[in-house]
C-alpha positions as semicolon CSV with decimal commas, in nm:
position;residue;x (nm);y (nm);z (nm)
1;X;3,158;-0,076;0,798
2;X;3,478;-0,193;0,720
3;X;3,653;0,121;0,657
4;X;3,506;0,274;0,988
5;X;3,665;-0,087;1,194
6;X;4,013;0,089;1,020
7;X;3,959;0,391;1,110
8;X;3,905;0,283;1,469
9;X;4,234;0,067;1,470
10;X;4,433;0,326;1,351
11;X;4,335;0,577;1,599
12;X;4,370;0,325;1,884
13;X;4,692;0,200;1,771
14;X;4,820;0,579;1,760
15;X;4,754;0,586;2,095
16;X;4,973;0,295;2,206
17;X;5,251;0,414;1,992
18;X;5,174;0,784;2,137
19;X;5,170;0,612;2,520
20;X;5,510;0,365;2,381
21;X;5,662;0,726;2,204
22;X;5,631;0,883;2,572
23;X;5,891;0,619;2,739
24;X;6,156;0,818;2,538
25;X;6,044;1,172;2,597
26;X;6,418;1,438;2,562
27;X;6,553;1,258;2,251
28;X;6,436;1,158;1,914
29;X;6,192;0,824;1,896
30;X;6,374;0,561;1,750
31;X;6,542;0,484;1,457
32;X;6,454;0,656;1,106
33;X;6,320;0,416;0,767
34;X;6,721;0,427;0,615
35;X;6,837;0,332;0,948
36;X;6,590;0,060;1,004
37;X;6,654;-0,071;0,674
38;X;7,027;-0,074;0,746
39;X;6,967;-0,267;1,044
40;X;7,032;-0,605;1,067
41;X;6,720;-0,665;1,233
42;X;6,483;-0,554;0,998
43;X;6,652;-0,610;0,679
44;X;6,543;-1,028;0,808
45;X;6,168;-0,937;0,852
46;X;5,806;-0,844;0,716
47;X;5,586;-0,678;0,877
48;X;5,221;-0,649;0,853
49;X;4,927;-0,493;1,035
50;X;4,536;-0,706;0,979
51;X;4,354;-0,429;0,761
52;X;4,636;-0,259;0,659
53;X;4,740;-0,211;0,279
54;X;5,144;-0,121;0,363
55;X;5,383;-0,361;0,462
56;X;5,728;-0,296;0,591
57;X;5,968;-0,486;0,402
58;X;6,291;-0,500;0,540
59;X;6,315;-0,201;0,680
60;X;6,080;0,031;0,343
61;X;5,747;0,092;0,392
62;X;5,605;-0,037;0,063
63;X;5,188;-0,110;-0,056
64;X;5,099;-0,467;-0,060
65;X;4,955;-0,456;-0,411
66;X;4,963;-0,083;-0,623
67;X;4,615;-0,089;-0,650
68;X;4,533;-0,147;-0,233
69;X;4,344;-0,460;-0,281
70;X;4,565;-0,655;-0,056
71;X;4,585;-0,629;0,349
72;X;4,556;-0,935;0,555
73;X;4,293;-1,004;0,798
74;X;4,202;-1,232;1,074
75;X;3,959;-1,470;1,087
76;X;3,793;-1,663;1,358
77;X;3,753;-2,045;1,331
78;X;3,781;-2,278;1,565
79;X;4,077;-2,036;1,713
80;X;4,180;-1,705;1,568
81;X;4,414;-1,661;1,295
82;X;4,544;-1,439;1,034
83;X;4,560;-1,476;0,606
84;X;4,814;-1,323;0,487
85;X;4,821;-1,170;0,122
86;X;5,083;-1,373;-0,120
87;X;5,182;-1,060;-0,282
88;X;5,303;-0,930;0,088
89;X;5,511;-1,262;0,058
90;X;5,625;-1,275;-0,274
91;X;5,790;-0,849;-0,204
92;X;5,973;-1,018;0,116
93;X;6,122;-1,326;-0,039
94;X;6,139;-1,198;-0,422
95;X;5,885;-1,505;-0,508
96;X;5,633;-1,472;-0,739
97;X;5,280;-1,623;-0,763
98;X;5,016;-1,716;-1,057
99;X;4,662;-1,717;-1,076
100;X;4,509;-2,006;-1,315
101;X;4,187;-1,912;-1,537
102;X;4,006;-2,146;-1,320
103;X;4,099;-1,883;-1,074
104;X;4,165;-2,204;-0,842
105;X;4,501;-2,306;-0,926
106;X;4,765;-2,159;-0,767
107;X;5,145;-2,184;-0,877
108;X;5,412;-2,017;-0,669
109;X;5,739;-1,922;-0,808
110;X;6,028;-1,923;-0,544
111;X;6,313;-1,659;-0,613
112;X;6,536;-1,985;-0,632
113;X;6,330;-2,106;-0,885
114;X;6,115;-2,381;-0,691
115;X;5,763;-2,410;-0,795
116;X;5,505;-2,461;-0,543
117;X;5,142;-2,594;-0,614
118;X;4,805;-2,539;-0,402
119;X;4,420;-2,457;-0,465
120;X;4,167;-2,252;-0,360
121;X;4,011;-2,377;-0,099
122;X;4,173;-2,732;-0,067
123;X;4,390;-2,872;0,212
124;X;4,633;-3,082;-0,004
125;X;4,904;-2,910;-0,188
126;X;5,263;-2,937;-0,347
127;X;5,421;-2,988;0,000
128;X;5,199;-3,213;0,212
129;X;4,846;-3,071;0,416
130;X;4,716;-2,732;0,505
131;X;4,513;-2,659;0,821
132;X;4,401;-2,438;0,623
133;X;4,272;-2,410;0,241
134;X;4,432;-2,077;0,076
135;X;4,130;-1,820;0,018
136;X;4,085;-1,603;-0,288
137;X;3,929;-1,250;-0,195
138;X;3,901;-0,955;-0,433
139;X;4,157;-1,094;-0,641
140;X;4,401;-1,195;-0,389
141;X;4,506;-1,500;-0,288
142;X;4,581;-1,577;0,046
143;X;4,737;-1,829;0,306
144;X;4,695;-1,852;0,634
145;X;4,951;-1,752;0,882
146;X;5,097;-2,118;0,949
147;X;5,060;-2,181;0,562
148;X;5,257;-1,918;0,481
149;X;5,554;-2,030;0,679
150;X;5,506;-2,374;0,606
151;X;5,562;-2,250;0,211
152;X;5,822;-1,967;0,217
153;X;6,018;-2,172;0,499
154;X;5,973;-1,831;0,732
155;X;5,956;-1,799;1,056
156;X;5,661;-1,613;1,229
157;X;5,543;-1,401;1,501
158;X;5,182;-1,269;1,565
159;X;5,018;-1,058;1,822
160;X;4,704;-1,043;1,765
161;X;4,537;-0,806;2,002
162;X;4,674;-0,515;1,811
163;X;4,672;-0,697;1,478
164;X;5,015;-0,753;1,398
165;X;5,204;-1,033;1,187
166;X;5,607;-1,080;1,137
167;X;5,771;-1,336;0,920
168;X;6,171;-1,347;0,917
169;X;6,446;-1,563;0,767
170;X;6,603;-1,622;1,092
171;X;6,423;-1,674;1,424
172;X;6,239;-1,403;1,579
173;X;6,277;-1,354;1,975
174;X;5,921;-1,121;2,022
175;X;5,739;-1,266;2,311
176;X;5,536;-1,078;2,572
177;X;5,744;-0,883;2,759
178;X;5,744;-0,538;2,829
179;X;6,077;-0,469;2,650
180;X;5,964;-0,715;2,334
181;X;5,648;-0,445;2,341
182;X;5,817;-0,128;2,344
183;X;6,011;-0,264;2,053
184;X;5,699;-0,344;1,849
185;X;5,564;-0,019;1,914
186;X;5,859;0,178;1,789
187;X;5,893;-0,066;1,503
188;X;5,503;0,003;1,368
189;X;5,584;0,411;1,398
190;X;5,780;0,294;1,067
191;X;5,456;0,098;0,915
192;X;5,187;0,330;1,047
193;X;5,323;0,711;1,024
194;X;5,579;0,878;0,751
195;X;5,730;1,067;1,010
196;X;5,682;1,092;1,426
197;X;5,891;1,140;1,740
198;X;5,829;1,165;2,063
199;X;5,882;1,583;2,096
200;X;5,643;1,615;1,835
201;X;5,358;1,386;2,052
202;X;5,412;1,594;2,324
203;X;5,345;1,924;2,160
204;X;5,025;1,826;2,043
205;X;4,921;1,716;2,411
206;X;5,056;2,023;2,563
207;X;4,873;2,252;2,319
208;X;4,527;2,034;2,253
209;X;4,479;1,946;2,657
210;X;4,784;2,074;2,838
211;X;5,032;1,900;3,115
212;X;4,878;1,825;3,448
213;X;4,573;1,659;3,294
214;X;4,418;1,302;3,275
215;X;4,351;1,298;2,911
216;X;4,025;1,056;2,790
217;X;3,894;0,944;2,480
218;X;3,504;1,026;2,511
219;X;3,237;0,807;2,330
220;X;2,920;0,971;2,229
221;X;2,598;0,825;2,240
222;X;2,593;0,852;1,869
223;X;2,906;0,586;1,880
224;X;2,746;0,376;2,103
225;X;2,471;0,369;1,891
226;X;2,703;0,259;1,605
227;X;2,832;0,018;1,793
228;X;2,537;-0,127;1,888
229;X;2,462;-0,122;1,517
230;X;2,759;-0,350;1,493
231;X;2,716;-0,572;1,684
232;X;2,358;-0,653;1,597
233;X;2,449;-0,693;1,236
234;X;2,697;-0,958;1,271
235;X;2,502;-1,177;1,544
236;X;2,237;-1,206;1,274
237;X;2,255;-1,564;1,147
238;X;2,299;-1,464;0,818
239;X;2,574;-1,258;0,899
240;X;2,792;-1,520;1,118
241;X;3,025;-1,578;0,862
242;X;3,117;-1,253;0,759
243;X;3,109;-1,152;1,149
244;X;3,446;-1,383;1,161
245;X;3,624;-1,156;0,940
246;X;3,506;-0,780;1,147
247;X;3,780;-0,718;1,426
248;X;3,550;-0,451;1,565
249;X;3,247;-0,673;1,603
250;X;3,509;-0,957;1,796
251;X;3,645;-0,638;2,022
252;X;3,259;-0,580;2,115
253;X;3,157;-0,962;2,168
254;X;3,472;-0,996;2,355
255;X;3,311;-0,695;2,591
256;X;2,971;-0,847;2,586
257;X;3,082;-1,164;2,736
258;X;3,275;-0,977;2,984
259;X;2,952;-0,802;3,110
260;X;2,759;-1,131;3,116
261;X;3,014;-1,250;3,335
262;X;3,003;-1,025;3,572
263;X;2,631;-1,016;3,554
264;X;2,704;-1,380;3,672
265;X;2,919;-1,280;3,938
266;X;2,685;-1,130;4,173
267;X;2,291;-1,219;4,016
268;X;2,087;-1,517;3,907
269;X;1,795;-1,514;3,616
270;X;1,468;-1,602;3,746
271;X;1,242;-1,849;3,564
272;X;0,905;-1,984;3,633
273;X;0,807;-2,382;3,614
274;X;0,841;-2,376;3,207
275;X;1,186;-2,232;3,210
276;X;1,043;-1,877;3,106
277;X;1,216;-1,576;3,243
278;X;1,021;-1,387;3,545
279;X;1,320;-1,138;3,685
280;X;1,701;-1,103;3,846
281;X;1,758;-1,118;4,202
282;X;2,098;-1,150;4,349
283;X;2,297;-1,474;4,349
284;X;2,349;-1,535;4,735
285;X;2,311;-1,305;5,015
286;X;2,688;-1,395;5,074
287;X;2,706;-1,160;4,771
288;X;2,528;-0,887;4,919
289;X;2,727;-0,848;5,198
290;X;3,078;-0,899;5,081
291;X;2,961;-0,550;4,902
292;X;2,934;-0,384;5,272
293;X;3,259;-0,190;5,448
294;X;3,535;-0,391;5,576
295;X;3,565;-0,371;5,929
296;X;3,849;-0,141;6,063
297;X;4,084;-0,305;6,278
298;X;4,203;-0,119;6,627
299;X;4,461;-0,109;6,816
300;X;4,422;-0,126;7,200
301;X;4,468;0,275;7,212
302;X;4,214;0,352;6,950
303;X;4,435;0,341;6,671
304;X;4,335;0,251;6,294
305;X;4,539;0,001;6,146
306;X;4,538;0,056;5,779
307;X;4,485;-0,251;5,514
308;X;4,593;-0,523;5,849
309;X;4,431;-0,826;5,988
310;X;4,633;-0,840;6,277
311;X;4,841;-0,645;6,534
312;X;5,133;-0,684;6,757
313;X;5,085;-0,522;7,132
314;X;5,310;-0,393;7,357
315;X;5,330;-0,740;7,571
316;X;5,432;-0,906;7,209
317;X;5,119;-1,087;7,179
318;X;4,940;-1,107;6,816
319;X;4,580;-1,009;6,745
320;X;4,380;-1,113;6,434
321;X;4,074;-1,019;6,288
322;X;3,984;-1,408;6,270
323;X;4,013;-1,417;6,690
324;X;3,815;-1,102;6,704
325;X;3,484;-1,151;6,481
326;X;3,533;-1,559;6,405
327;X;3,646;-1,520;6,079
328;X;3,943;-1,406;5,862
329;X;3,770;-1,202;5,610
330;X;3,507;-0,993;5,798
331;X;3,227;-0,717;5,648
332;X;2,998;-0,505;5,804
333;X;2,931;-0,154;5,880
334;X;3,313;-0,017;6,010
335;X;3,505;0,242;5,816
336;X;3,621;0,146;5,473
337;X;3,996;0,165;5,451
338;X;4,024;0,284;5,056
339;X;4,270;0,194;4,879
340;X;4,324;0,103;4,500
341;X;4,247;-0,313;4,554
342;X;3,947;-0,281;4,829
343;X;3,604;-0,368;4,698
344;X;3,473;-0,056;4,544
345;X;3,798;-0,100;4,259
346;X;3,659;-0,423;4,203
347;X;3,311;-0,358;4,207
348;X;3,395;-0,066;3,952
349;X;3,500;-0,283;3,731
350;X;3,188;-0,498;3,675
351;X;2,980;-0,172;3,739
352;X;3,209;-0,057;3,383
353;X;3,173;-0,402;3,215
354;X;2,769;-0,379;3,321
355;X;2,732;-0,048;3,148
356;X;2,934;-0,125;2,819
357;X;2,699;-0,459;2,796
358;X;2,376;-0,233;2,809
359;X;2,495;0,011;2,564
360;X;2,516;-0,265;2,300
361;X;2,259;-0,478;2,366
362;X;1,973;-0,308;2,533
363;X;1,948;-0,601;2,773
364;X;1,740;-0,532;3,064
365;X;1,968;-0,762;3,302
366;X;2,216;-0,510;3,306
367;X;2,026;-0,260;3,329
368;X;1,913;-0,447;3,662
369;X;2,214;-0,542;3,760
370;X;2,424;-0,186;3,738
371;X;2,167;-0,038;3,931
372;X;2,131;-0,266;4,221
373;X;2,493;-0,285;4,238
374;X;2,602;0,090;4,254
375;X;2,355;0,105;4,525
376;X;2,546;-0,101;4,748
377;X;2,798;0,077;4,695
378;X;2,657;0,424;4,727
379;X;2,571;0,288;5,068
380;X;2,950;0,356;5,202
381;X;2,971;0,611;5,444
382;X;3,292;0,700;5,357
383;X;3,539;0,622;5,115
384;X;3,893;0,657;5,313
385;X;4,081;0,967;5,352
386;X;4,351;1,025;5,028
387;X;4,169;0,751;4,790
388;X;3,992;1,006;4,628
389;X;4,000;0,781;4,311
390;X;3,813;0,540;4,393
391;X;3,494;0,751;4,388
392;X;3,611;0,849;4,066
393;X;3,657;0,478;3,904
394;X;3,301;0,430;4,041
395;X;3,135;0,724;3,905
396;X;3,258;0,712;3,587
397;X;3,099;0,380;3,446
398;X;2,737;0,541;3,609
């Protein structure tokens, strides 16, 4: 299981550098490995991927441990977080670590010379309180991300939806900015690949699906079905714990709870006097007509006026929707205006999040609920003239 989650990752995270590589299309993709290890930046900073057994240390890609039993991981707690291996540690600072026979006591040897003491699984340790007790796995010991810093006196950086940790010397200015992304993309080309640039990307796309395309990663039912797998696994009780440490199984919860909520959004569970469940209806029949066309609004020659809710006339005297029909945000059966923000995007989005939630749990309710909902919407006349994609966001979850 594990080593399909990886495989996964990778391929997903050569897509974002793939997308990231495309930004610089008509010149080489950043810098090369003796360049980044020249670079003052780097030659400050580790860098680590959850899962993965490389490391980039200052500037060289390098393997955590010779024999590839080291890669950190995340775990979720009370909040998520990452454990980090100490050999990752000990090749950035120049710090070395000992196991005792006990195979709890833990000395670590800073390159000045300073000892530091902790144990496996316990809170107190040479320099005050952990929030969290170090872990030994598969030989490896391991802090968590804020007990790593607190010992090596690094600072630290993590974002965790793609799985990446950095630790520097001196303060690191990452954040979540487009231009703090782009950086971290180029910067894992160096971790993740030996050698890629952008010209060589965008061979592969012309030759495998060509230019003026919409390219799309396809699941099969058979994946689904391995998802599914998955995720039925790890919500076993007597798989909880070990669910904590399975990225994949917390990217398919994380979808899960996004189709119960939008389950939530438009339907109700109905239960008899005992509390049992007896069917879905929706949740208001305010909910089944916000799904109908907005109205059009007209001018006083006839005219259409496009995404408005009020109009100027000739004597200078405004009109609004709300002194028309009594109210400010009107539906009923007028001519749907399209556009990229109007219901049916919405609606496509919960149709999507409906679909991905039956897949992997075999829930009737969603079942139920995609149906009943992509009828409403198959109930619009017309979809607005140039908003072709709509039609196409709301096909494509059915």
């Amino acid at each position: 299981m594990k080593k399909r989650m990886i495989k996964v990752l990778s391929f997903a995270l050569a897509l974002l550098i793939g997308a990231g590589s495309f930004l610089l299309l008509g010149r080489e993709a950043g810098l090369d490995l003796a360049e980044a290890a020249d670079s003052s930046t780097y030659k400050n900073e580790l860098w680590l991927m959850a899962d993965y057994e490389y490391a980039l240390v200052k500037g060289t890609k390098k393997k955590i441990r010779e024999d590839g039993a080291a890669a950190p991981y995340l775990f979720m707690g009370d909040t998520m977080t990452c454990y980090i291996p100490l050999s990752a540690l000990c090749l950035f600072t120049g710090a070395t670590f000992s196991l005792g026979e006990d195979e709890k006591a833990v000395t670590v040897t800073l390159s000045g010379g300073a000892k530091k003491q902790m144990t496996v699984g316990e809170l107190e340790w040479s320099g005050g309180e952990f929030l969290l007790p170090p872990v030994l796995k598969d030989g490896e010991v391991y802090l968590s991300n804020l007990s790593a810093k607190s010992v090596f006196s690094l600072q630290g950086f993590t974002d965790l939806d793609i799985g990446l940790i950095v630790f520097g010397t001196k303060s690191l200015n990452y954040n979540n900015s487009y231009s703090s992304l782009s950086v971290r993309i180029e910067t894992l080309r160096h971790l993740l690949f030996e050698t890629v640039t952008a010209d060589g990307i965008y061979r592969d796309i012309v030759n495998a699906v060509g230019i003026d395309t919409h390219p799309r990663l396809m699941v099969t039912q058979e994946r689904f079905d391995e998802l599914r797998e998955n995720y039925l696994y790890y919500t076993d009780p007597d798989h909880l714990e070990e669910a904590a440490e399975d990225r994949l199984f917390a990217l398919v919860s994380r979808f899960v709870t996004q189709a119960n909520s939008s389950f939530k959004n438009y339907f109700a569970e109905l239960t008899d006097e005992e509390g049992n469940l007896t069917g879905y209806d929706w949740k208001s029949e305010d909910v089944v007509v916000s799904l109908r066309h907005p109205y059009y609004l007209y001018d006083e020659n006839g005219n259409r006026l496009v995404g408005k809710t009020s109009y100027t006339g000739p004597d200078g005297v405004t009109t609004t929707l709300s002194e028309l029909y009594g109210k400010s945000n009107l539906t009923g059966d007028g001519y749907d205006e399209g556009g990229r923000l109007n219901q049916s995007g919405t609606t496509a989005a919960h149709l999507l999040n409906l679909a991905f939630g039956w897949q992997i749990t075999r829930d009737e309710k969603y079942a139920y609920a995609f149906y009943h909902l992509a009828k409403e919407l198959g109930k619009w006349e017309h979809w607005g003239e140039g908003h072709f994609l709509n039609c196409a966001d709301a096909s494509a979850p059915y």
